[in-house]
Amino acid sequence: MALGALVALGLLCALPGSLPADTLVLEGGRTLRGHVVRTATEVLFNPYRSQAPSMTFGQRRLALAEVKRIEPDEDEGTLHAALERALAQPAAARDEALRALWATARRRSLRDLATRVAEQGLALGMTDADLLKQVGGPERWSARRRGDVRLDAALAARVAGLLSMPRAPERAAALVRLAGETGLVLDLRHVERMARSLDEPVGVLEEQPLAWPVTGVPASARFTLYVPPDLHPLVPAPLVIALHGGGTLERPDRTRVVAGSGKDMLPLVLPGARQRGWLVLCPTALEAPWDTPAHRALLEAALAEVGARWNVDLARVHLVGVGEGAEGAWALGASMAERLASVAVAGGPPSGLASTLLGRGLCVWVGHGEADERFPVEPVRKLAARLVEQADFTYCELPEAGHGLAAEAEQDWYRAIEGRRNPRARDAWPQPSLALPPGEAEQAARGDLAAVGGAGLPGDMPAERLWDVLPRAEGGAAAERLLALRPAGMRERASALLAQRDASRSARTEAAWLLGELGDPQAGLVLGEVLRGSDDPALRLACARALRRLADPQSVEDLRWALQDAWQAHQRASFTGGRVPLVAFERLVRLCGALVEALARVGQAAEVGPDIEQALVLGALKDPRPVEGRRGPGASPSSLRADLVRSVARAYRTLGVEATLVDMLRATVRRDAAATEALVTGLREGVGR
């Protein structure tokens, strides 16, 4: 590697004064591998590779004169972690880091990684001849890039726009057009999963039941989940499965129950996941111990459901257990090894399965407290001594720490696994779970996602059967068929379905669409009630769009209330670090855009103009909190802000508001070129039907 590339790679891999795992070359020629900390007077070397600052077990102190050189680690996991960091840097530093990574991957004969780095760099605008050669030259690169959303930012933005279309039939038709124009190859089932994922909840979701029941898993099964607030269905994210400890407790009647829960486990592993944008799945044990067929079925079912609702990088699924959960991690990790990138245990007993897991190519991390009274440290030290030479093994022992997973150990564990991938991954790119074929449980609940265009609906299906189809994938096509047939009592039936709280979201949103298309003013009452009474963003959006279509002046108060409520709820929300996640801002923009355009069709300027100004012009558009996140292609704070400005301007044009309101909007966005352009466009367009 050229000196410049070596320096760039070292900067990527290094913490201040340390490298994650290094080769230490002594003056006599002997080499040592482990974790190195360099000080002004000596070199601290630990063969167990832990980077925890207080990890001193096994540490050696070497005088600087004894050390000839320190070589940064170049194993595949370290390089993948370096790639993630490189992509987050400003353009100039990013390009230099990518060149260094490409050269290292080539020298290490990591062909898949070298190809991904080359493709990633070329897609980002790098013009290096060596990178072009890596991908087969200009013609092959052009063919490779065509129709691939990972390599074409403009195409990715168009797909992101397609996903935000409100109804499945519209998305299906748009996908056909887009494929013809760009060569895009996307399974309709994949598109539908991504579109539905946009409206899935994010953040901490406590004690969730399985949405899609599975044979062999009791209805009482629960899991707690963390979904990064800026997760986008086009950008897969790693997933941690975390098994709680606690064992069992004996009740006064001598029955035994599980102690601990997924809800209790989440705080132990959440800081590192939140910092990195990873998902976390914490199931609650059905019984003790963890190593049972029921728990294997629960983990498989929960993993399948989470992967079908949010985009998980299947090459980076990690399992960790604490205490009794550590015993489960050893056993379940061995039985699920083909699905995992790493297995970690903290505060648990040693196991011979550690060697088995390492032999199957998985990364293994073991953490323990020196003062652990539940599981003494000595047997764990013996395990670590046997495995210390294994390249993908890390042992972290914290002096004076007791039982469990301390914060310092949690950070060490995340550092050890952050670049590790499933050794069976087909290439170096993320492996999106949403691209997998739907499983039996999902198909039973959702129907055939490939049939959203209605191809599977018999042409002579009676209206009564069509109502039954609304909750399923073909629900959009069934709604359109019902609208064409207009059976007796249609408004009443759709109103009842929309008001039914235990009905599926898809059925209720299609009912809202029907009510808007029917044009019956009497439907406005139930639409307004659901708009006020639901906290589901997707359902409220469907009602707002239906009310806009209905254009009934009687709905003005419901729309005014919803607009103020949407902004006030957003204003009250407490976001980590005072930064608004991009997904939260995107949902606010989608809902408020629909609400103001509906208000423009039903209200009077003097009545609703001040509401729009207060909530959006002086509210959302002046919110001082920065909007940040990696929500995905096509969505950025600037583009979303422009979308909202355009909706407000369209509403102002239709309402014919006084000039001072337009002037205030213009003053609010004057320093934003995209928003200013959107303002001009919106004032020209107005709100149509």
PDB file of C-alpha atoms in Angstrom, residues 13 20-22 33-34 48-51 73-85 108 116 237-240 276 278 313-319 339-344 358 361-365 390-394 412-425 427-431:
ATOM      1  CA  CYS A  13      -9.326   2.668  11.911  1.00  0.00           C
ATOM      2  CA  PRO A  20      -8.701  -1.890  17.198  1.00  0.00           C
ATOM      3  CA  ALA A  21      -6.420  -4.886  16.631  1.00  0.00           C
ATOM      4  CA  ASP A  22      -2.849  -4.607  15.510  1.00  0.00           C
ATOM      5  CA  ARG A  33      -1.449  -9.497  17.635  1.00  0.00           C
ATOM      6  CA  GLY A  34      -3.893  -7.696  19.851  1.00  0.00           C
ATOM      7  CA  TYR A  48      -7.508 -10.147  24.001  1.00  0.00           C
ATOM      8  CA  ARG A  49      -8.272  -7.252  21.590  1.00  0.00           C
ATOM      9  CA  SER A  50     -10.644  -5.430  23.923  1.00  0.00           C
ATOM     10  CA  GLN A  51     -10.543  -1.653  23.539  1.00  0.00           C
ATOM     11  CA  ASP A  73      -5.241  -4.536  11.265  1.00  0.00           C
ATOM     12  CA  GLU A  74      -6.542  -5.200   7.771  1.00  0.00           C
ATOM     13  CA  ASP A  75      -9.014  -8.025   8.379  1.00  0.00           C
ATOM     14  CA  GLU A  76     -12.254  -7.892   6.424  1.00  0.00           C
ATOM     15  CA  GLY A  77     -14.427  -6.829   9.359  1.00  0.00           C
ATOM     16  CA  THR A  78     -12.147  -3.904  10.187  1.00  0.00           C
ATOM     17  CA  LEU A  79     -12.202  -2.782   6.565  1.00  0.00           C
ATOM     18  CA  HIS A  80     -16.004  -2.957   6.391  1.00  0.00           C
ATOM     19  CA  ALA A  81     -16.207  -0.798   9.516  1.00  0.00           C
ATOM     20  CA  ALA A  82     -13.754   1.620   7.908  1.00  0.00           C
ATOM     21  CA  LEU A  83     -15.974   1.748   4.806  1.00  0.00           C
ATOM     22  CA  GLU A  84     -18.965   2.802   6.905  1.00  0.00           C
ATOM     23  CA  ARG A  85     -16.932   5.595   8.467  1.00  0.00           C
ATOM     24  CA  ARG A 108      -5.676  -8.616   0.659  1.00  0.00           C
ATOM     25  CA  ARG A 116     -18.092  -2.757  -3.744  1.00  0.00           C
ATOM     26  CA  ALA A 237     -29.581  -1.414   8.827  1.00  0.00           C
ATOM     27  CA  PRO A 238     -27.892  -4.019  11.082  1.00  0.00           C
ATOM     28  CA  LEU A 239     -29.963  -5.748  13.753  1.00  0.00           C
ATOM     29  CA  VAL A 240     -29.061  -6.849  17.280  1.00  0.00           C
ATOM     30  CA  ARG A 276     -24.926   3.672  14.991  1.00  0.00           C
ATOM     31  CA  TRP A 278     -29.026  -0.135  14.264  1.00  0.00           C
ATOM     32  CA  ASP A 313     -29.243  -5.913   6.653  1.00  0.00           C
ATOM     33  CA  LEU A 314     -29.298  -9.715   6.821  1.00  0.00           C
ATOM     34  CA  ALA A 315     -25.516  -9.811   6.506  1.00  0.00           C
ATOM     35  CA  ARG A 316     -25.251  -8.021   9.860  1.00  0.00           C
ATOM     36  CA  VAL A 317     -27.535  -9.743  12.362  1.00  0.00           C
ATOM     37  CA  HIS A 318     -25.878 -10.037  15.777  1.00  0.00           C
ATOM     38  CA  LEU A 319     -26.930 -12.061  18.839  1.00  0.00           C
ATOM     39  CA  ARG A 339     -28.278 -16.292  10.057  1.00  0.00           C
ATOM     40  CA  LEU A 340     -25.714 -14.477  12.199  1.00  0.00           C
ATOM     41  CA  ALA A 341     -22.576 -12.373  11.911  1.00  0.00           C
ATOM     42  CA  SER A 342     -21.574 -12.553  15.584  1.00  0.00           C
ATOM     43  CA  VAL A 343     -22.473 -13.981  18.973  1.00  0.00           C
ATOM     44  CA  ALA A 344     -21.701 -12.137  22.216  1.00  0.00           C
ATOM     45  CA  LEU A 358     -15.550 -19.326  15.640  1.00  0.00           C
ATOM     46  CA  GLY A 361     -16.692 -17.987  10.728  1.00  0.00           C
ATOM     47  CA  LEU A 362     -18.635 -15.939  13.299  1.00  0.00           C
ATOM     48  CA  CYS A 363     -17.188 -13.199  15.450  1.00  0.00           C
ATOM     49  CA  VAL A 364     -17.355 -14.021  19.188  1.00  0.00           C
ATOM     50  CA  TRP A 365     -17.156 -11.440  21.985  1.00  0.00           C
ATOM     51  CA  GLN A 390      -8.519 -16.833  17.226  1.00  0.00           C
ATOM     52  CA  ALA A 391      -8.679 -13.766  14.977  1.00  0.00           C
ATOM     53  CA  ASP A 392     -12.366 -13.015  15.535  1.00  0.00           C
ATOM     54  CA  PHE A 393     -12.420 -13.487  19.310  1.00  0.00           C
ATOM     55  CA  THR A 394     -12.464 -10.634  21.843  1.00  0.00           C
ATOM     56  CA  ASP A 412     -16.435  -2.407  23.541  1.00  0.00           C
ATOM     57  CA  TRP A 413     -18.792  -5.065  22.201  1.00  0.00           C
ATOM     58  CA  TYR A 414     -20.233  -2.740  19.556  1.00  0.00           C
ATOM     59  CA  ARG A 415     -16.722  -1.753  18.448  1.00  0.00           C
ATOM     60  CA  ALA A 416     -15.783  -5.420  18.103  1.00  0.00           C
ATOM     61  CA  ILE A 417     -18.769  -6.357  15.920  1.00  0.00           C
ATOM     62  CA  GLU A 418     -19.524  -3.175  13.963  1.00  0.00           C
ATOM     63  CA  GLY A 419     -17.797  -4.313  10.767  1.00  0.00           C
ATOM     64  CA  ARG A 420     -18.501  -8.035  11.096  1.00  0.00           C
ATOM     65  CA  ARG A 421     -20.739  -9.645   8.492  1.00  0.00           C
ATOM     66  CA  ASN A 422     -22.266 -13.028   7.980  1.00  0.00           C
ATOM     67  CA  PRO A 423     -19.493 -15.144   6.404  1.00  0.00           C
ATOM     68  CA  ARG A 424     -22.099 -16.592   4.013  1.00  0.00           C
ATOM     69  CA  ALA A 425     -23.154 -13.198   2.609  1.00  0.00           C
ATOM     70  CA  ASP A 427     -21.254 -10.177  -1.705  1.00  0.00           C
ATOM     71  CA  ALA A 428     -19.953  -7.132   0.157  1.00  0.00           C
ATOM     72  CA  TRP A 429     -23.138  -5.070  -0.190  1.00  0.00           C
ATOM     73  CA  PRO A 430     -25.881  -4.953   2.471  1.00  0.00           C
ATOM     74  CA  GLN A 431     -28.433  -7.741   2.112  1.00  0.00           C
TER      75      GLN A 431
END
